[in-house]
Amino acid sequence: MEVTEIMKTDNTLLEKMLSDENLGLALAQVRRNKGASGIDGMEVSELKGYLDEHLEEIKESIRNRTYKPQPVKRVEIPKPDGGVRKLGIPAVLDRFVQQAIAQVLVPIYEPKFSDNSFGFRPNRCCEMAIIRALEYMNDGFHWVVDIDLEKFFDTVDHDKLISLVMRDVKSGEIVSLIRKFLVSGIMMDNEYKESVIGVVQGGNISPLLSNVVLNELDKELEARGLRFTRYADDCAPRTLDISGAI
């Protein structure tokens, strides 16, 4: 039995996600983001017309848990320091659904996230993380330990992530959708590959899910009494005595 099948359903959150207002905002955001088409070839400019014809059946498929995301298109972007960054391009319709989910979950998670995390959050940016680090330095904290979680997005454990989501999201339909996006698979050079681990970089909900996981790291650093700043999966704890750093 899947974990989502034993959850008590919160129809309030689901209906908020499927409300005309929320879906309208999701459509507008996807159109602002633009971006390339996914494996089905649908362009962002075609999304509104498609929704005009199919929105009600899409909403019903989400309610009865039959909505099936398409595999993401894998692209590799060279890194300045060598190697490649693996990005995923979801189908435009899947980006729309993910955006609708993210918009109702962000208000739930924002109050729970650490004040020391700055990546992928509303009204926060990298410059603010730098300012926070400078404040620590001005306070006399000079030892710095830099943490970069190698291949973080590619190695997130799905079961662990879903268990964290289920702490705060009591809608079985929404949790089921999130899991489906996680395991929707990857297409690269016309070859399908299962996605048994990791969160696709490029999905509209991926930034939020990454913060759900990394908030556990933030809590641990705070419990140890460390002053730190985190932007995405890069973190810099500071302490007067390096023996107290992780």
GROMACS .gro file of C-alpha atoms in nm:
model
  246
    1MET     CA    1   0.000   0.000   0.000
    2GLU     CA    2   0.137   0.343  -0.092
    3VAL     CA    3   0.189   0.591   0.190
    4THR     CA    4  -0.053   0.834   0.026
    5GLU     CA    5  -0.337   0.580   0.041
    6ILE     CA    6  -0.355   0.579   0.421
    7MET     CA    7  -0.371   0.956   0.461
    8LYS     CA    8  -0.678   1.140   0.582
    9THR     CA    9  -0.782   1.365   0.295
   10ASP     CA   10  -0.801   1.742   0.340
   11ASN     CA   11  -1.037   1.851   0.063
   12THR     CA   12  -0.995   2.215   0.163
   13LEU     CA   13  -0.634   2.226   0.046
   14LEU     CA   14  -0.709   2.032  -0.271
   15GLU     CA   15  -0.997   2.258  -0.368
   16LYS     CA   16  -0.783   2.562  -0.295
   17MET     CA   17  -0.524   2.423  -0.535
   18LEU     CA   18  -0.793   2.363  -0.800
   19SER     CA   19  -0.968   2.697  -0.751
   20ASP     CA   20  -1.007   2.927  -1.051
   21GLU     CA   21  -0.800   3.194  -0.877
   22ASN     CA   22  -0.507   2.963  -0.801
   23LEU     CA   23  -0.508   2.802  -1.145
   24GLY     CA   24  -0.525   3.144  -1.309
   25LEU     CA   25  -0.217   3.254  -1.114
   26ALA     CA   26  -0.040   2.929  -1.207
   27LEU     CA   27  -0.112   2.983  -1.576
   28ALA     CA   28   0.015   3.340  -1.559
   29GLN     CA   29   0.337   3.231  -1.385
   30VAL     CA   30   0.409   2.954  -1.636
   31ARG     CA   31   0.357   3.200  -1.920
   32ARG     CA   32   0.591   3.452  -1.754
   33ASN     CA   33   0.857   3.185  -1.707
   34LYS     CA   34   0.836   3.090  -2.076
   35GLY     CA   35   1.089   2.812  -2.140
   36ALA     CA   36   1.124   2.529  -2.388
   37SER     CA   37   0.866   2.261  -2.458
   38GLY     CA   38   0.876   1.919  -2.292
   39ILE     CA   39   0.870   1.581  -2.462
   40ASP     CA   40   0.518   1.633  -2.602
   41GLY     CA   41   0.622   1.944  -2.794
   42MET     CA   42   0.353   2.170  -2.647
   43GLU     CA   43   0.470   2.532  -2.635
   44VAL     CA   44   0.388   2.768  -2.350
   45SER     CA   45   0.185   2.977  -2.596
   46GLU     CA   46  -0.044   2.677  -2.654
   47LEU     CA   47  -0.121   2.612  -2.288
   48LYS     CA   48  -0.417   2.848  -2.245
   49GLY     CA   49  -0.596   2.709  -2.548
   50TYR     CA   50  -0.540   2.354  -2.425
   51LEU     CA   51  -0.674   2.441  -2.080
   52ASP     CA   52  -0.981   2.608  -2.229
   53GLU     CA   53  -1.075   2.270  -2.374
   54HIS     CA   54  -0.948   2.027  -2.111
   55LEU     CA   55  -0.927   2.199  -1.772
   56GLU     CA   56  -1.230   2.030  -1.618
   57GLU     CA   57  -1.109   1.682  -1.709
   58ILE     CA   58  -0.761   1.768  -1.577
   59LYS     CA   59  -0.912   1.879  -1.246
   60GLU     CA   60  -1.120   1.562  -1.225
   61SER     CA   61  -0.814   1.343  -1.295
   62ILE     CA   62  -0.634   1.517  -1.007
   63ARG     CA   63  -0.928   1.460  -0.774
   64ASN     CA   64  -0.950   1.089  -0.856
   65ARG     CA   65  -0.570   1.044  -0.866
   66THR     CA   66  -0.552   0.938  -1.231
   67TYR     CA   67  -0.348   1.236  -1.352
   68LYS     CA   68  -0.026   1.104  -1.503
   69PRO     CA   69   0.273   1.338  -1.550
   70GLN     CA   70   0.491   1.292  -1.854
   71PRO     CA   71   0.862   1.211  -1.828
   72VAL     CA   72   1.086   1.517  -1.820
   73LYS     CA   73   1.322   1.603  -2.102
   74ARG     CA   74   1.681   1.578  -1.977
   75VAL     CA   75   1.933   1.841  -2.087
   76GLU     CA   76   2.291   1.880  -1.967
   77ILE     CA   77   2.442   2.226  -1.915
   78PRO     CA   78   2.822   2.257  -1.887
   79LYS     CA   79   2.945   2.395  -1.555
   80PRO     CA   80   3.211   2.670  -1.552
   81ASP     CA   81   3.437   2.454  -1.335
   82GLY     CA   82   3.391   2.142  -1.546
   83GLY     CA   83   3.132   1.867  -1.551
   84VAL     CA   84   2.766   1.917  -1.635
   85ARG     CA   85   2.452   2.021  -1.453
   86LYS     CA   86   2.159   1.790  -1.527
   87LEU     CA   87   1.840   1.988  -1.582
   88GLY     CA   88   1.493   1.860  -1.659
   89ILE     CA   89   1.226   2.022  -1.874
   90PRO     CA   90   0.878   1.904  -1.771
   91ALA     CA   91   0.590   1.921  -2.017
   92VAL     CA   92   0.417   2.260  -2.011
   93LEU     CA   93   0.098   2.111  -1.865
   94ASP     CA   94   0.296   1.945  -1.586
   95ARG     CA   95   0.465   2.277  -1.511
   96PHE     CA   96   0.120   2.432  -1.476
   97VAL     CA   97   0.005   2.163  -1.231
   98GLN     CA   98   0.329   2.183  -1.032
   99GLN     CA   99   0.298   2.560  -1.009
  100ALA     CA  100  -0.058   2.527  -0.880
  101ILE     CA  101   0.065   2.287  -0.609
  102ALA     CA  102   0.358   2.509  -0.511
  103GLN     CA  103   0.134   2.813  -0.469
  104VAL     CA  104  -0.079   2.647  -0.201
  105LEU     CA  105   0.215   2.483  -0.023
  106VAL     CA  106   0.445   2.786   0.003
  107PRO     CA  107   0.220   2.957   0.264
  108ILE     CA  108   0.228   2.636   0.469
  109TYR     CA  109   0.605   2.603   0.464
  110GLU     CA  110   0.730   2.960   0.475
  111PRO     CA  111   0.661   3.001   0.850
  112LYS     CA  112   0.841   2.672   0.915
  113PHE     CA  113   1.159   2.753   0.721
  114SER     CA  114   1.470   2.893   0.887
  115ASP     CA  115   1.539   3.265   0.880
  116ASN     CA  116   1.891   3.170   0.768
  117SER     CA  117   1.787   3.013   0.436
  118PHE     CA  118   1.760   3.240   0.136
  119GLY     CA  119   1.740   3.027  -0.178
  120PHE     CA  120   1.417   2.965  -0.373
  121ARG     CA  121   1.203   3.161  -0.130
  122PRO     CA  122   0.971   3.458  -0.188
  123ASN     CA  123   1.119   3.799  -0.113
  124ARG     CA  124   1.464   3.649  -0.052
  125CYS     CA  125   1.775   3.645  -0.269
  126CYS     CA  126   2.146   3.566  -0.278
  127GLU     CA  127   2.242   3.923  -0.186
  128MET     CA  128   2.051   3.889   0.141
  129ALA     CA  129   2.248   3.574   0.224
  130ILE     CA  130   2.572   3.766   0.164
  131ILE     CA  131   2.458   4.049   0.391
  132ARG     CA  132   2.373   3.798   0.666
  133ALA     CA  133   2.721   3.646   0.633
  134LEU     CA  134   2.881   3.990   0.657
  135GLU     CA  135   2.678   4.061   0.971
  136TYR     CA  136   2.822   3.748   1.132
  137MET     CA  137   3.173   3.856   1.037
  138ASN     CA  138   3.115   4.202   1.184
  139ASP     CA  139   2.999   4.032   1.505
  140GLY     CA  140   3.341   3.868   1.532
  141PHE     CA  141   3.271   3.522   1.392
  142HIS     CA  142   3.569   3.457   1.165
  143TRP     CA  143   3.595   3.083   1.119
  144VAL     CA  144   3.400   2.970   0.814
  145VAL     CA  145   3.309   2.615   0.711
  146ASP     CA  146   3.170   2.597   0.358
  147ILE     CA  147   2.931   2.312   0.280
  148ASP     CA  148   2.827   2.218  -0.072
  149LEU     CA  149   2.605   1.911  -0.088
  150GLU     CA  150   2.738   1.729  -0.394
  151LYS     CA  151   2.469   1.639  -0.649
  152PHE     CA  152   2.200   1.723  -0.395
  153PHE     CA  153   1.907   1.738  -0.638
  154ASP     CA  154   2.011   1.410  -0.800
  155THR     CA  155   2.031   1.218  -0.473
  156VAL     CA  156   1.721   1.315  -0.273
  157ASP     CA  157   1.553   1.002  -0.135
  158HIS     CA  158   1.189   0.997  -0.246
  159ASP     CA  159   1.052   0.812   0.056
  160LYS     CA  160   1.229   1.047   0.297
  161LEU     CA  161   1.100   1.350   0.108
  162ILE     CA  162   0.742   1.223   0.098
  163SER     CA  163   0.751   1.143   0.470
  164LEU     CA  164   0.858   1.503   0.537
  165VAL     CA  165   0.584   1.641   0.312
  166MET     CA  166   0.321   1.428   0.486
  167ARG     CA  167   0.400   1.596   0.818
  168ASP     CA  168   0.241   1.918   0.697
  169VAL     CA  169   0.040   1.839   0.383
  170LYS     CA  170  -0.274   1.647   0.476
  171SER     CA  171  -0.417   1.615   0.126
  172GLY     CA  172  -0.367   1.263  -0.007
  173GLU     CA  173  -0.434   1.379  -0.363
  174ILE     CA  174  -0.163   1.646  -0.350
  175VAL     CA  175   0.091   1.412  -0.188
  176SER     CA  176   0.008   1.150  -0.452
  177LEU     CA  177   0.068   1.408  -0.726
  178ILE     CA  178   0.405   1.505  -0.579
  179ARG     CA  179   0.516   1.142  -0.572
  180LYS     CA  180   0.402   1.096  -0.932
  181PHE     CA  181   0.612   1.392  -1.040
  182LEU     CA  182   0.912   1.246  -0.857
  183VAL     CA  183   0.885   0.911  -1.036
  184SER     CA  184   0.762   1.030  -1.375
  185GLY     CA  185   1.089   0.933  -1.541
  186ILE     CA  186   1.342   1.100  -1.768
  187MET     CA  187   1.375   1.109  -2.147
  188MET     CA  188   1.719   1.170  -2.294
  189ASP     CA  189   1.804   1.108  -2.660
  190ASN     CA  190   1.468   0.928  -2.700
  191GLU     CA  191   1.561   0.681  -2.426
  192TYR     CA  192   1.342   0.648  -2.116
  193LYS     CA  193   1.503   0.617  -1.774
  194GLU     CA  194   1.326   0.562  -1.443
  195SER     CA  195   1.365   0.833  -1.179
  196VAL     CA  196   1.399   0.625  -0.863
  197ILE     CA  197   1.589   0.894  -0.675
  198GLY     CA  198   1.637   1.269  -0.693
  199VAL     CA  199   1.435   1.583  -0.761
  200VAL     CA  200   1.448   1.719  -1.115
  201GLN     CA  201   1.615   2.059  -1.143
  202GLY     CA  202   1.380   2.256  -1.363
  203GLY     CA  203   1.044   2.158  -1.216
  204ASN     CA  204   0.825   2.433  -1.074
  205ILE     CA  205   0.785   2.253  -0.743
  206SER     CA  206   1.146   2.133  -0.712
  207PRO     CA  207   1.280   2.446  -0.535
  208LEU     CA  208   1.016   2.415  -0.264
  209LEU     CA  209   1.078   2.041  -0.222
  210SER     CA  210   1.451   2.102  -0.191
  211ASN     CA  211   1.389   2.346   0.094
  212VAL     CA  212   1.160   2.095   0.265
  213VAL     CA  213   1.454   1.852   0.277
  214LEU     CA  214   1.723   2.107   0.357
  215ASN     CA  215   1.516   2.261   0.636
  216GLU     CA  216   1.614   1.951   0.834
  217LEU     CA  217   1.978   2.055   0.793
  218ASP     CA  218   1.891   2.407   0.904
  219LYS     CA  219   1.727   2.273   1.220
  220GLU     CA  220   2.035   2.066   1.300
  221LEU     CA  221   2.269   2.361   1.255
  222GLU     CA  222   2.048   2.576   1.476
  223ALA     CA  223   2.036   2.301   1.740
  224ARG     CA  224   2.417   2.305   1.746
  225GLY     CA  225   2.417   2.678   1.809
  226LEU     CA  226   2.588   2.763   1.480
  227ARG     CA  227   2.532   3.086   1.294
  228PHE     CA  228   2.494   3.007   0.925
  229THR     CA  229   2.359   3.116   0.591
  230ARG     CA  230   2.218   2.880   0.331
  231TYR     CA  231   2.142   2.948  -0.032
  232ALA     CA  232   2.000   2.642  -0.212
  233ASP     CA  233   2.238   2.355  -0.129
  234ASP     CA  234   2.533   2.580  -0.044
  235CYS     CA  235   2.579   2.651   0.325
  236ALA     CA  236   2.838   2.840   0.531
  237PRO     CA  237   2.824   2.787   0.910
  238ARG     CA  238   3.033   3.022   1.120
  239THR     CA  239   3.174   2.984   1.471
  240LEU     CA  240   3.450   3.139   1.678
  241ASP     CA  241   3.614   2.800   1.734
  242ILE     CA  242   3.659   2.580   1.428
  243SER     CA  243   3.645   2.269   1.648
  244GLY     CA  244   3.278   2.347   1.703
  245ALA     CA  245   3.193   2.351   1.334
  246ILE     CA  246   3.066   2.058   1.134
   0.00000   0.00000   0.00000
